[in-house]
Amino acid sequence: MRTRLATKGRNMPRTFLITGSASGIGAATSAYLRGQGARVIGADRRDADITADLATEAGRTALVDRAHDMTGGRLDGVIACAGVAQFDPLTIRVNHFGAVATLEGLRPLLAHGTDPRAVVISSVASLHPTDPGIVDAALAGDEDAAVAAARAAVERGDGAQVYASSKAAIARWTRRTAITPEWAGAGIPLNAIAPGTIVTPMIQDMLDTEAGRRAIDGSVPMPLHGHARPEQIAPLLAWLTSPENSHITGQVVFVDGGADAVLRGDGTW
Ligand code: NAI
């Protein structure tokens, strides 16, 4: 997969905004796209062109305001990578509400871009046990209720469900939203990817212990090539946000060494 980065009919490089750009998949994707000649504006809590905490309303507003200032109101691609994997309500704030605010807030800038595209990161964890209270509240756009349900999950010892629920909610939001007049109707493909185990700082502590590795590999079996590096995810994100992607929208693309096929078999049809 090779990304054609010259804007159609012109010789301008494409302009992307990538959240979570300071580490892992976001950093690798920023480097990949810059290497292809794109202009990338990175956003993160630290070490980024735009410093913003996407767990907060103020940070989400700052992201959109700064992006507007830096681009003159035009973006060609948005890649929402920022995320956390804590047994804490913070995880639903960042992974779902922060991602939705990023995509909805930057959509008007995409509408002024050329061949605009957007992608968000879900996870194979979206297939793990979820908490309907968290997911339903997230899909209803009720952050207070989602946070309360997440807190209850943590208190009853189901902290892992907060992450799984955040990734299921963003996947379902993507499928619902991608086909609306504001996205498909405006010519903007919107997709999610669902990675398996990617070796980044997010999960390095778990990978460093035998018990942690066993837990991860038990829940995310990857028969093809095992764990991936973030550099192996970047080309997929680049392609999904390239002009070459004319007709893929509303999809959750599993990039997981076969984990989805192992876990769900052929039962999705
Ligand atoms: P990472 O920890 O290396 O990078 C995540 C980045 O998001 C960090 O730079 C962090 O500062 C930023 N971030 C976190 N909270 C933020 C906030 N409130 N505001 C702004 N930025 C914030 O992790 P990685 O692995 O690169 O994760 C990227 C995405 O991929 C996440 O959404 C994660 O859930 C998802 N993912 C990761 C997998 C893995 O195995 N590493 C598997 C499946 C999905």
PDB file of C-alpha atoms and ligand atoms in Angstrom:
ATOM      1  CA  MET A   1       0.000   0.000   0.000  1.00  0.00           C
ATOM      2  CA  ARG A   2       1.528   3.242  -1.054  1.00  0.00           C
ATOM      3  CA  THR A   3      -0.095   6.540  -0.387  1.00  0.00           C
ATOM      4  CA  ARG A   4      -0.475   9.131  -3.092  1.00  0.00           C
ATOM      5  CA  LEU A   5       0.002  12.313  -1.124  1.00  0.00           C
ATOM      6  CA  ALA A   6      -0.119  14.989  -3.757  1.00  0.00           C
ATOM      7  CA  THR A   7      -3.508  16.590  -3.615  1.00  0.00           C
ATOM      8  CA  LYS A   8      -5.576  15.654  -6.659  1.00  0.00           C
ATOM      9  CA  GLY A   9      -5.030  18.032  -9.507  1.00  0.00           C
ATOM     10  CA  ARG A  10      -2.516  20.097  -7.580  1.00  0.00           C
ATOM     11  CA  ASN A  11       0.962  19.746  -6.279  1.00  0.00           C
ATOM     12  CA  MET A  12       0.205  20.610  -2.686  1.00  0.00           C
ATOM     13  CA  PRO A  13       1.133  18.186   0.072  1.00  0.00           C
ATOM     14  CA  ARG A  14      -1.789  16.845   2.063  1.00  0.00           C
ATOM     15  CA  THR A  15      -2.296  18.210   5.583  1.00  0.00           C
ATOM     16  CA  PHE A  16      -3.112  15.775   8.397  1.00  0.00           C
ATOM     17  CA  LEU A  17      -3.942  16.183  12.051  1.00  0.00           C
ATOM     18  CA  ILE A  18      -2.948  13.185  14.176  1.00  0.00           C
ATOM     19  CA  THR A  19      -3.831  12.888  17.868  1.00  0.00           C
ATOM     20  CA  GLY A  20      -1.670  10.792  20.158  1.00  0.00           C
ATOM     21  CA  SER A  21       1.260  11.868  17.992  1.00  0.00           C
ATOM     22  CA  ALA A  22       3.853  11.768  20.784  1.00  0.00           C
ATOM     23  CA  SER A  23       4.023   7.983  21.089  1.00  0.00           C
ATOM     24  CA  GLY A  24       3.297   4.585  19.616  1.00  0.00           C
ATOM     25  CA  ILE A  25       0.962   4.316  16.621  1.00  0.00           C
ATOM     26  CA  GLY A  26       0.374   8.074  16.379  1.00  0.00           C
ATOM     27  CA  ALA A  27       4.118   8.810  16.355  1.00  0.00           C
ATOM     28  CA  ALA A  28       4.834   6.095  13.798  1.00  0.00           C
ATOM     29  CA  THR A  29       2.034   7.304  11.536  1.00  0.00           C
ATOM     30  CA  SER A  30       3.195  10.919  11.805  1.00  0.00           C
ATOM     31  CA  ALA A  31       6.710   9.868  10.804  1.00  0.00           C
ATOM     32  CA  TYR A  32       5.419   7.717   7.946  1.00  0.00           C
ATOM     33  CA  LEU A  33       3.251  10.460   6.471  1.00  0.00           C
ATOM     34  CA  ARG A  34       5.960  13.117   6.882  1.00  0.00           C
ATOM     35  CA  GLY A  35       8.314  10.743   5.099  1.00  0.00           C
ATOM     36  CA  GLN A  36       5.828  10.667   2.223  1.00  0.00           C
ATOM     37  CA  GLY A  37       5.874  14.469   2.015  1.00  0.00           C
ATOM     38  CA  ALA A  38       2.730  15.278   3.982  1.00  0.00           C
ATOM     39  CA  ARG A  39       2.331  18.103   6.443  1.00  0.00           C
ATOM     40  CA  VAL A  40       1.415  16.572   9.815  1.00  0.00           C
ATOM     41  CA  ILE A  41       0.127  18.538  12.782  1.00  0.00           C
ATOM     42  CA  GLY A  42       0.570  16.440  15.896  1.00  0.00           C
ATOM     43  CA  ALA A  43      -1.659  16.767  18.949  1.00  0.00           C
ATOM     44  CA  ASP A  44      -0.993  15.220  22.333  1.00  0.00           C
ATOM     45  CA  ARG A  45      -0.801  15.983  26.024  1.00  0.00           C
ATOM     46  CA  ARG A  46       2.907  16.679  25.570  1.00  0.00           C
ATOM     47  CA  ASP A  47       5.644  16.982  22.925  1.00  0.00           C
ATOM     48  CA  ALA A  48       3.272  18.010  20.137  1.00  0.00           C
ATOM     49  CA  ASP A  49       2.436  20.909  17.821  1.00  0.00           C
ATOM     50  CA  ILE A  50      -0.853  21.216  19.693  1.00  0.00           C
ATOM     51  CA  THR A  51      -0.757  20.423  23.394  1.00  0.00           C
ATOM     52  CA  ALA A  52      -4.245  19.471  24.524  1.00  0.00           C
ATOM     53  CA  ASP A  53      -5.794  17.112  27.057  1.00  0.00           C
ATOM     54  CA  LEU A  54      -8.573  15.334  25.186  1.00  0.00           C
ATOM     55  CA  ALA A  55     -10.092  14.101  28.438  1.00  0.00           C
ATOM     56  CA  THR A  56     -11.375  17.630  29.055  1.00  0.00           C
ATOM     57  CA  GLU A  57     -13.786  20.009  27.324  1.00  0.00           C
ATOM     58  CA  ALA A  58     -11.150  22.742  27.457  1.00  0.00           C
ATOM     59  CA  GLY A  59      -8.590  20.516  25.755  1.00  0.00           C
ATOM     60  CA  ARG A  60     -11.030  19.415  23.065  1.00  0.00           C
ATOM     61  CA  THR A  61     -11.965  23.039  22.323  1.00  0.00           C
ATOM     62  CA  ALA A  62      -8.304  24.053  22.274  1.00  0.00           C
ATOM     63  CA  LEU A  63      -7.529  21.283  19.775  1.00  0.00           C
ATOM     64  CA  VAL A  64     -10.110  22.529  17.292  1.00  0.00           C
ATOM     65  CA  ASP A  65      -9.254  26.212  17.792  1.00  0.00           C
ATOM     66  CA  ARG A  66      -5.521  25.644  17.340  1.00  0.00           C
ATOM     67  CA  ALA A  67      -6.065  23.364  14.344  1.00  0.00           C
ATOM     68  CA  HIS A  68      -8.168  26.086  12.752  1.00  0.00           C
ATOM     69  CA  ASP A  69      -5.462  28.695  13.360  1.00  0.00           C
ATOM     70  CA  MET A  70      -2.670  26.489  12.030  1.00  0.00           C
ATOM     71  CA  THR A  71      -4.439  25.367   8.854  1.00  0.00           C
ATOM     72  CA  GLY A  72      -6.631  28.287   7.868  1.00  0.00           C
ATOM     73  CA  GLY A  73      -9.597  25.971   8.405  1.00  0.00           C
ATOM     74  CA  ARG A  74      -8.645  23.180   5.963  1.00  0.00           C
ATOM     75  CA  LEU A  75      -7.548  19.627   6.680  1.00  0.00           C
ATOM     76  CA  ASP A  76      -7.220  16.683   4.287  1.00  0.00           C
ATOM     77  CA  GLY A  77      -6.913  13.930   6.898  1.00  0.00           C
ATOM     78  CA  VAL A  78      -7.616  13.316  10.579  1.00  0.00           C
ATOM     79  CA  ILE A  79      -6.251  10.277  12.397  1.00  0.00           C
ATOM     80  CA  ALA A  80      -7.466   9.931  15.991  1.00  0.00           C
ATOM     81  CA  CYS A  81      -4.943   7.760  17.844  1.00  0.00           C
ATOM     82  CA  ALA A  82      -4.922   9.261  21.355  1.00  0.00           C
ATOM     83  CA  GLY A  83      -5.915   6.678  23.917  1.00  0.00           C
ATOM     84  CA  VAL A  84      -5.275   5.190  27.335  1.00  0.00           C
ATOM     85  CA  ALA A  85      -5.800   1.703  28.741  1.00  0.00           C
ATOM     86  CA  GLN A  86      -6.360   2.374  32.421  1.00  0.00           C
ATOM     87  CA  PHE A  87      -8.887   0.690  34.685  1.00  0.00           C
ATOM     88  CA  ASP A  88     -10.374   4.106  35.264  1.00  0.00           C
ATOM     89  CA  PRO A  89     -13.216   6.306  33.931  1.00  0.00           C
ATOM     90  CA  LEU A  90     -10.499   8.400  32.258  1.00  0.00           C
ATOM     91  CA  THR A  91     -10.355   5.675  29.616  1.00  0.00           C
ATOM     92  CA  ILE A  92     -13.904   6.300  28.370  1.00  0.00           C
ATOM     93  CA  ARG A  93     -13.330  10.057  28.470  1.00  0.00           C
ATOM     94  CA  VAL A  94     -10.255   9.876  26.211  1.00  0.00           C
ATOM     95  CA  ASN A  95     -10.945   6.853  24.014  1.00  0.00           C
ATOM     96  CA  HIS A  96     -14.557   7.608  23.158  1.00  0.00           C
ATOM     97  CA  PHE A  97     -15.504  11.177  24.011  1.00  0.00           C
ATOM     98  CA  GLY A  98     -12.078  12.611  23.159  1.00  0.00           C
ATOM     99  CA  ALA A  99     -12.078  10.787  19.825  1.00  0.00           C
ATOM    100  CA  VAL A 100     -15.642  11.834  18.985  1.00  0.00           C
ATOM    101  CA  ALA A 101     -14.840  15.446  19.868  1.00  0.00           C
ATOM    102  CA  THR A 102     -11.739  15.270  17.651  1.00  0.00           C
ATOM    103  CA  LEU A 103     -13.647  13.900  14.668  1.00  0.00           C
ATOM    104  CA  GLU A 104     -16.769  16.028  15.046  1.00  0.00           C
ATOM    105  CA  GLY A 105     -14.774  19.139  15.892  1.00  0.00           C
ATOM    106  CA  LEU A 106     -12.446  18.781  12.916  1.00  0.00           C
ATOM    107  CA  ARG A 107     -15.090  17.636  10.415  1.00  0.00           C
ATOM    108  CA  PRO A 108     -15.796  21.207   9.247  1.00  0.00           C
ATOM    109  CA  LEU A 109     -12.070  21.564   8.478  1.00  0.00           C
ATOM    110  CA  LEU A 110     -12.168  18.313   6.522  1.00  0.00           C
ATOM    111  CA  ALA A 111     -15.172  19.624   4.614  1.00  0.00           C
ATOM    112  CA  HIS A 112     -12.886  22.362   3.259  1.00  0.00           C
ATOM    113  CA  GLY A 113     -10.065  19.923   2.475  1.00  0.00           C
ATOM    114  CA  THR A 114      -9.314  17.984  -0.688  1.00  0.00           C
ATOM    115  CA  ASP A 115     -10.236  14.294  -0.789  1.00  0.00           C
ATOM    116  CA  PRO A 116     -10.812  14.434   2.987  1.00  0.00           C
ATOM    117  CA  ARG A 117     -10.628  11.243   5.048  1.00  0.00           C
ATOM    118  CA  ALA A 118     -10.725  10.283   8.754  1.00  0.00           C
ATOM    119  CA  VAL A 119      -9.814   7.240  10.830  1.00  0.00           C
ATOM    120  CA  VAL A 120     -10.065   6.417  14.525  1.00  0.00           C
ATOM    121  CA  ILE A 121      -8.475   3.560  16.464  1.00  0.00           C
ATOM    122  CA  SER A 122     -10.723   0.942  18.008  1.00  0.00           C
ATOM    123  CA  SER A 123      -9.214  -2.404  19.091  1.00  0.00           C
ATOM    124  CA  VAL A 124      -9.604  -6.165  19.147  1.00  0.00           C
ATOM    125  CA  ALA A 125     -10.545  -5.440  22.773  1.00  0.00           C
ATOM    126  CA  SER A 126     -13.902  -4.256  21.370  1.00  0.00           C
ATOM    127  CA  LEU A 127     -14.703  -7.989  21.032  1.00  0.00           C
ATOM    128  CA  HIS A 128     -13.998  -8.659  24.713  1.00  0.00           C
ATOM    129  CA  PRO A 129     -16.713  -8.456  27.409  1.00  0.00           C
ATOM    130  CA  THR A 130     -18.177  -4.944  27.546  1.00  0.00           C
ATOM    131  CA  ASP A 131     -20.475  -3.081  29.911  1.00  0.00           C
ATOM    132  CA  PRO A 132     -23.737  -2.114  28.159  1.00  0.00           C
ATOM    133  CA  GLY A 133     -24.203   0.753  30.613  1.00  0.00           C
ATOM    134  CA  ILE A 134     -20.943   2.351  29.476  1.00  0.00           C
ATOM    135  CA  VAL A 135     -21.490   1.651  25.774  1.00  0.00           C
ATOM    136  CA  ASP A 136     -25.108   2.844  25.693  1.00  0.00           C
ATOM    137  CA  ALA A 137     -24.267   6.051  27.554  1.00  0.00           C
ATOM    138  CA  ALA A 138     -21.325   6.694  25.230  1.00  0.00           C
ATOM    139  CA  LEU A 139     -23.476   6.186  22.134  1.00  0.00           C
ATOM    140  CA  ALA A 140     -26.097   8.503  23.643  1.00  0.00           C
ATOM    141  CA  GLY A 141     -23.378  11.140  24.029  1.00  0.00           C
ATOM    142  CA  ASP A 142     -23.888  11.241  27.813  1.00  0.00           C
ATOM    143  CA  GLU A 143     -20.363  11.555  29.215  1.00  0.00           C
ATOM    144  CA  ASP A 144     -21.444  11.925  32.855  1.00  0.00           C
ATOM    145  CA  ALA A 145     -23.481   8.700  32.688  1.00  0.00           C
ATOM    146  CA  ALA A 146     -20.686   6.855  30.867  1.00  0.00           C
ATOM    147  CA  VAL A 147     -18.153   7.962  33.480  1.00  0.00           C
ATOM    148  CA  ALA A 148     -20.497   6.908  36.309  1.00  0.00           C
ATOM    149  CA  ALA A 149     -20.983   3.475  34.698  1.00  0.00           C
ATOM    150  CA  ALA A 150     -17.221   3.161  34.220  1.00  0.00           C
ATOM    151  CA  ARG A 151     -16.611   4.043  37.855  1.00  0.00           C
ATOM    152  CA  ALA A 152     -19.125   1.371  38.901  1.00  0.00           C
ATOM    153  CA  ALA A 153     -17.375  -1.194  36.690  1.00  0.00           C
ATOM    154  CA  VAL A 154     -14.015  -0.410  38.279  1.00  0.00           C
ATOM    155  CA  GLU A 155     -15.509  -0.640  41.777  1.00  0.00           C
ATOM    156  CA  ARG A 156     -17.013  -4.066  41.155  1.00  0.00           C
ATOM    157  CA  GLY A 157     -13.673  -5.343  39.796  1.00  0.00           C
ATOM    158  CA  ASP A 158     -14.476  -5.140  36.066  1.00  0.00           C
ATOM    159  CA  GLY A 159     -11.963  -2.430  35.204  1.00  0.00           C
ATOM    160  CA  ALA A 160     -10.932  -4.143  31.958  1.00  0.00           C
ATOM    161  CA  GLN A 161     -14.478  -3.637  30.684  1.00  0.00           C
ATOM    162  CA  VAL A 162     -13.951   0.126  30.635  1.00  0.00           C
ATOM    163  CA  TYR A 163     -11.314  -0.167  27.887  1.00  0.00           C
ATOM    164  CA  ALA A 164     -13.258  -2.816  25.949  1.00  0.00           C
ATOM    165  CA  SER A 165     -16.409  -0.696  26.197  1.00  0.00           C
ATOM    166  CA  SER A 166     -14.607   2.435  25.026  1.00  0.00           C
ATOM    167  CA  LYS A 167     -13.366   0.583  21.935  1.00  0.00           C
ATOM    168  CA  ALA A 168     -16.737  -1.062  21.221  1.00  0.00           C
ATOM    169  CA  ALA A 169     -18.481   2.305  21.559  1.00  0.00           C
ATOM    170  CA  ILE A 170     -16.125   4.097  19.174  1.00  0.00           C
ATOM    171  CA  ALA A 171     -16.465   1.263  16.638  1.00  0.00           C
ATOM    172  CA  ARG A 172     -20.266   1.447  16.779  1.00  0.00           C
ATOM    173  CA  TRP A 173     -20.202   5.250  16.656  1.00  0.00           C
ATOM    174  CA  THR A 174     -18.045   5.015  13.542  1.00  0.00           C
ATOM    175  CA  ARG A 175     -20.478   2.693  11.768  1.00  0.00           C
ATOM    176  CA  ARG A 176     -23.466   4.886  12.667  1.00  0.00           C
ATOM    177  CA  THR A 177     -21.766   8.159  11.840  1.00  0.00           C
ATOM    178  CA  ALA A 178     -19.892   7.258   8.665  1.00  0.00           C
ATOM    179  CA  ILE A 179     -23.066   6.916   6.601  1.00  0.00           C
ATOM    180  CA  THR A 180     -24.675  10.211   7.633  1.00  0.00           C
ATOM    181  CA  PRO A 181     -25.029  13.273   5.378  1.00  0.00           C
ATOM    182  CA  GLU A 182     -22.228  15.027   7.291  1.00  0.00           C
ATOM    183  CA  TRP A 183     -19.705  12.303   6.426  1.00  0.00           C
ATOM    184  CA  ALA A 184     -20.548   9.984   3.507  1.00  0.00           C
ATOM    185  CA  GLY A 185     -22.987  12.553   2.163  1.00  0.00           C
ATOM    186  CA  ALA A 186     -20.234  15.164   2.229  1.00  0.00           C
ATOM    187  CA  GLY A 187     -17.737  12.840   0.541  1.00  0.00           C
ATOM    188  CA  ILE A 188     -15.692  12.082   3.662  1.00  0.00           C
ATOM    189  CA  PRO A 189     -14.875   8.421   4.321  1.00  0.00           C
ATOM    190  CA  LEU A 190     -14.771   7.655   8.073  1.00  0.00           C
ATOM    191  CA  ASN A 191     -13.376   4.354   9.278  1.00  0.00           C
ATOM    192  CA  ALA A 192     -11.920   2.677  12.339  1.00  0.00           C
ATOM    193  CA  ILE A 193      -9.083   0.222  12.633  1.00  0.00           C
ATOM    194  CA  ALA A 194      -8.949  -2.497  15.272  1.00  0.00           C
ATOM    195  CA  PRO A 195      -5.349  -3.431  16.048  1.00  0.00           C
ATOM    196  CA  GLY A 196      -4.309  -6.580  17.860  1.00  0.00           C
ATOM    197  CA  THR A 197      -1.286  -6.360  20.140  1.00  0.00           C
ATOM    198  CA  ILE A 198       1.036  -3.572  19.047  1.00  0.00           C
ATOM    199  CA  VAL A 199       4.323  -3.137  20.861  1.00  0.00           C
ATOM    200  CA  THR A 200       4.056   0.416  22.205  1.00  0.00           C
ATOM    201  CA  PRO A 201       4.551   2.085  25.594  1.00  0.00           C
ATOM    202  CA  MET A 202       0.830   1.537  26.299  1.00  0.00           C
ATOM    203  CA  ILE A 203       1.319  -2.185  26.868  1.00  0.00           C
ATOM    204  CA  GLN A 204       5.078  -2.496  27.350  1.00  0.00           C
ATOM    205  CA  ASP A 205       4.765  -3.155  31.112  1.00  0.00           C
ATOM    206  CA  MET A 206       2.474  -6.113  30.461  1.00  0.00           C
ATOM    207  CA  LEU A 207       4.683  -7.472  27.702  1.00  0.00           C
ATOM    208  CA  ASP A 208       7.673  -7.311  30.040  1.00  0.00           C
ATOM    209  CA  THR A 209       6.307 -10.029  32.325  1.00  0.00           C
ATOM    210  CA  GLU A 210       5.566 -13.664  31.539  1.00  0.00           C
ATOM    211  CA  ALA A 211       2.147 -13.443  33.211  1.00  0.00           C
ATOM    212  CA  GLY A 212       1.320 -10.267  31.302  1.00  0.00           C
ATOM    213  CA  ARG A 213       2.330 -11.784  27.966  1.00  0.00           C
ATOM    214  CA  ARG A 214       0.231 -14.868  28.682  1.00  0.00           C
ATOM    215  CA  ALA A 215      -2.800 -12.731  29.541  1.00  0.00           C
ATOM    216  CA  ILE A 216      -2.437 -10.662  26.375  1.00  0.00           C
ATOM    217  CA  ASP A 217      -1.831 -13.609  24.083  1.00  0.00           C
ATOM    218  CA  GLY A 218      -4.737 -15.518  25.631  1.00  0.00           C
ATOM    219  CA  SER A 219      -7.189 -12.714  24.890  1.00  0.00           C
ATOM    220  CA  VAL A 220      -5.637 -11.509  21.596  1.00  0.00           C
ATOM    221  CA  PRO A 221      -4.380 -14.594  19.719  1.00  0.00           C
ATOM    222  CA  MET A 222      -2.298 -13.560  16.679  1.00  0.00           C
ATOM    223  CA  PRO A 223      -1.462 -16.584  14.512  1.00  0.00           C
ATOM    224  CA  LEU A 224      -0.057 -14.449  11.686  1.00  0.00           C
ATOM    225  CA  HIS A 225       3.361 -12.930  12.550  1.00  0.00           C
ATOM    226  CA  GLY A 226       2.578 -12.388  16.265  1.00  0.00           C
ATOM    227  CA  HIS A 227       2.734  -8.928  17.856  1.00  0.00           C
ATOM    228  CA  ALA A 228       3.087  -5.970  15.517  1.00  0.00           C
ATOM    229  CA  ARG A 229       5.164  -2.817  15.674  1.00  0.00           C
ATOM    230  CA  PRO A 230       3.458   0.564  15.261  1.00  0.00           C
ATOM    231  CA  GLU A 231       5.390   1.073  12.002  1.00  0.00           C
ATOM    232  CA  GLN A 232       3.395  -1.857  10.597  1.00  0.00           C
ATOM    233  CA  ILE A 233       0.089  -0.106  11.345  1.00  0.00           C
ATOM    234  CA  ALA A 234       1.040   3.284   9.899  1.00  0.00           C
ATOM    235  CA  PRO A 235       0.700   2.333   6.201  1.00  0.00           C
ATOM    236  CA  LEU A 236      -2.878   1.145   6.749  1.00  0.00           C
ATOM    237  CA  LEU A 237      -3.842   4.418   8.417  1.00  0.00           C
ATOM    238  CA  ALA A 238      -2.083   6.322   5.637  1.00  0.00           C
ATOM    239  CA  TRP A 239      -3.940   4.408   2.946  1.00  0.00           C
ATOM    240  CA  LEU A 240      -7.355   4.752   4.578  1.00  0.00           C
ATOM    241  CA  THR A 241      -6.807   8.524   4.682  1.00  0.00           C
ATOM    242  CA  SER A 242      -5.422   8.739   1.132  1.00  0.00           C
ATOM    243  CA  PRO A 243      -7.344   9.790  -1.996  1.00  0.00           C
ATOM    244  CA  GLU A 244      -7.048   6.169  -3.161  1.00  0.00           C
ATOM    245  CA  ASN A 245      -9.632   5.208  -0.566  1.00  0.00           C
ATOM    246  CA  SER A 246     -12.699   6.239  -2.496  1.00  0.00           C
ATOM    247  CA  HIS A 247     -15.265   3.706  -1.259  1.00  0.00           C
ATOM    248  CA  ILE A 248     -14.325   2.218   2.106  1.00  0.00           C
ATOM    249  CA  THR A 249     -16.363   3.849   4.856  1.00  0.00           C
ATOM    250  CA  GLY A 250     -18.012   2.748   8.091  1.00  0.00           C
ATOM    251  CA  GLN A 251     -15.629  -0.193   8.362  1.00  0.00           C
ATOM    252  CA  VAL A 252     -13.721  -1.459  11.364  1.00  0.00           C
ATOM    253  CA  VAL A 253     -10.598  -2.879   9.746  1.00  0.00           C
ATOM    254  CA  PHE A 254      -8.959  -5.506  11.941  1.00  0.00           C
ATOM    255  CA  VAL A 255      -5.172  -5.381  11.714  1.00  0.00           C
ATOM    256  CA  ASP A 256      -4.590  -8.105  14.213  1.00  0.00           C
ATOM    257  CA  GLY A 257      -2.683 -11.103  12.850  1.00  0.00           C
ATOM    258  CA  GLY A 258      -5.944 -13.034  12.653  1.00  0.00           C
ATOM    259  CA  ALA A 259      -7.227 -12.419  16.200  1.00  0.00           C
ATOM    260  CA  ASP A 260     -10.724 -11.415  15.044  1.00  0.00           C
ATOM    261  CA  ALA A 261     -11.004 -14.538  12.899  1.00  0.00           C
ATOM    262  CA  VAL A 262      -9.846 -16.711  15.807  1.00  0.00           C
ATOM    263  CA  LEU A 263     -12.191 -15.091  18.308  1.00  0.00           C
ATOM    264  CA  ARG A 264     -15.304 -14.768  16.112  1.00  0.00           C
ATOM    265  CA  GLY A 265     -14.779 -17.415  13.475  1.00  0.00           C
ATOM    266  CA  ASP A 266     -17.134 -17.058  10.514  1.00  0.00           C
ATOM    267  CA  GLY A 267     -20.095 -16.167  12.705  1.00  0.00           C
ATOM    268  CA  THR A 268     -20.174 -12.553  11.589  1.00  0.00           C
ATOM    269  CA  TRP A 269     -22.239 -13.667   8.563  1.00  0.00           C
TER     270      TRP A 269
HETATM  271  P1  NAI B   1       0.775   5.023  23.359  1.00  0.00           P
HETATM  272  O1  NAI B   1       0.574   5.087  24.822  1.00  0.00           O
HETATM  273  O2  NAI B   1       2.124   4.728  22.833  1.00  0.00           O
HETATM  274  O3  NAI B   1       0.261   6.370  22.666  1.00  0.00           O
HETATM  275  C1  NAI B   1      -0.935   6.973  23.052  1.00  0.00           C
HETATM  276  C2  NAI B   1      -0.770   8.482  22.953  1.00  0.00           C
HETATM  277  O4  NAI B   1      -2.025   9.094  23.302  1.00  0.00           O
HETATM  278  C3  NAI B   1       0.286   9.023  23.930  1.00  0.00           C
HETATM  279  O5  NAI B   1       1.207   9.868  23.267  1.00  0.00           O
HETATM  280  C4  NAI B   1      -0.533   9.794  24.944  1.00  0.00           C
HETATM  281  O6  NAI B   1       0.122  10.917  25.518  1.00  0.00           O
HETATM  282  C5  NAI B   1      -1.751  10.203  24.109  1.00  0.00           C
HETATM  283  N1  NAI B   1      -2.861  10.535  24.996  1.00  0.00           N
HETATM  284  C6  NAI B   1      -3.342   9.780  26.013  1.00  0.00           C
HETATM  285  N2  NAI B   1      -4.281  10.450  26.677  1.00  0.00           N
HETATM  286  C7  NAI B   1      -4.413  11.648  26.059  1.00  0.00           C
HETATM  287  C8  NAI B   1      -5.217  12.787  26.325  1.00  0.00           C
HETATM  288  N3  NAI B   1      -6.059  12.839  27.366  1.00  0.00           N
HETATM  289  N4  NAI B   1      -5.105  13.855  25.499  1.00  0.00           N
HETATM  290  C9  NAI B   1      -4.218  13.835  24.462  1.00  0.00           C
HETATM  291  N5  NAI B   1      -3.419  12.791  24.194  1.00  0.00           N
HETATM  292  C10 NAI B   1      -3.513  11.712  24.996  1.00  0.00           C
HETATM  293  O7  NAI B   1      -0.282   3.944  22.847  1.00  0.00           O
HETATM  294  P2  NAI B   1      -0.552   3.295  21.408  1.00  0.00           P
HETATM  295  O8  NAI B   1      -0.445   1.850  21.591  1.00  0.00           O
HETATM  296  O9  NAI B   1       0.155   3.986  20.341  1.00  0.00           O
HETATM  297  O10 NAI B   1      -2.114   3.609  21.292  1.00  0.00           O
HETATM  298  C11 NAI B   1      -2.677   4.371  20.225  1.00  0.00           C
HETATM  299  C12 NAI B   1      -4.123   3.952  20.083  1.00  0.00           C
HETATM  300  O11 NAI B   1      -4.160   2.587  19.668  1.00  0.00           O
HETATM  301  C13 NAI B   1      -4.917   4.012  21.377  1.00  0.00           C
HETATM  302  O12 NAI B   1      -6.222   4.486  21.105  1.00  0.00           O
HETATM  303  C14 NAI B   1      -4.959   2.565  21.829  1.00  0.00           C
HETATM  304  O13 NAI B   1      -6.055   2.303  22.654  1.00  0.00           O
HETATM  305  C15 NAI B   1      -5.047   1.869  20.503  1.00  0.00           C
HETATM  306  N6  NAI B   1      -4.673   0.480  20.504  1.00  0.00           N
HETATM  307  C16 NAI B   1      -3.429   0.080  20.927  1.00  0.00           C
HETATM  308  C17 NAI B   1      -3.098  -1.264  20.925  1.00  0.00           C
HETATM  309  C18 NAI B   1      -1.780  -1.755  21.400  1.00  0.00           C
HETATM  310  O14 NAI B   1      -1.617  -2.992  21.526  1.00  0.00           O
HETATM  311  N7  NAI B   1      -0.795  -0.898  21.646  1.00  0.00           N
HETATM  312  C19 NAI B   1      -4.061  -2.278  20.462  1.00  0.00           C
HETATM  313  C20 NAI B   1      -5.319  -1.749  20.018  1.00  0.00           C
HETATM  314  C21 NAI B   1      -5.594  -0.420  20.039  1.00  0.00           C
END
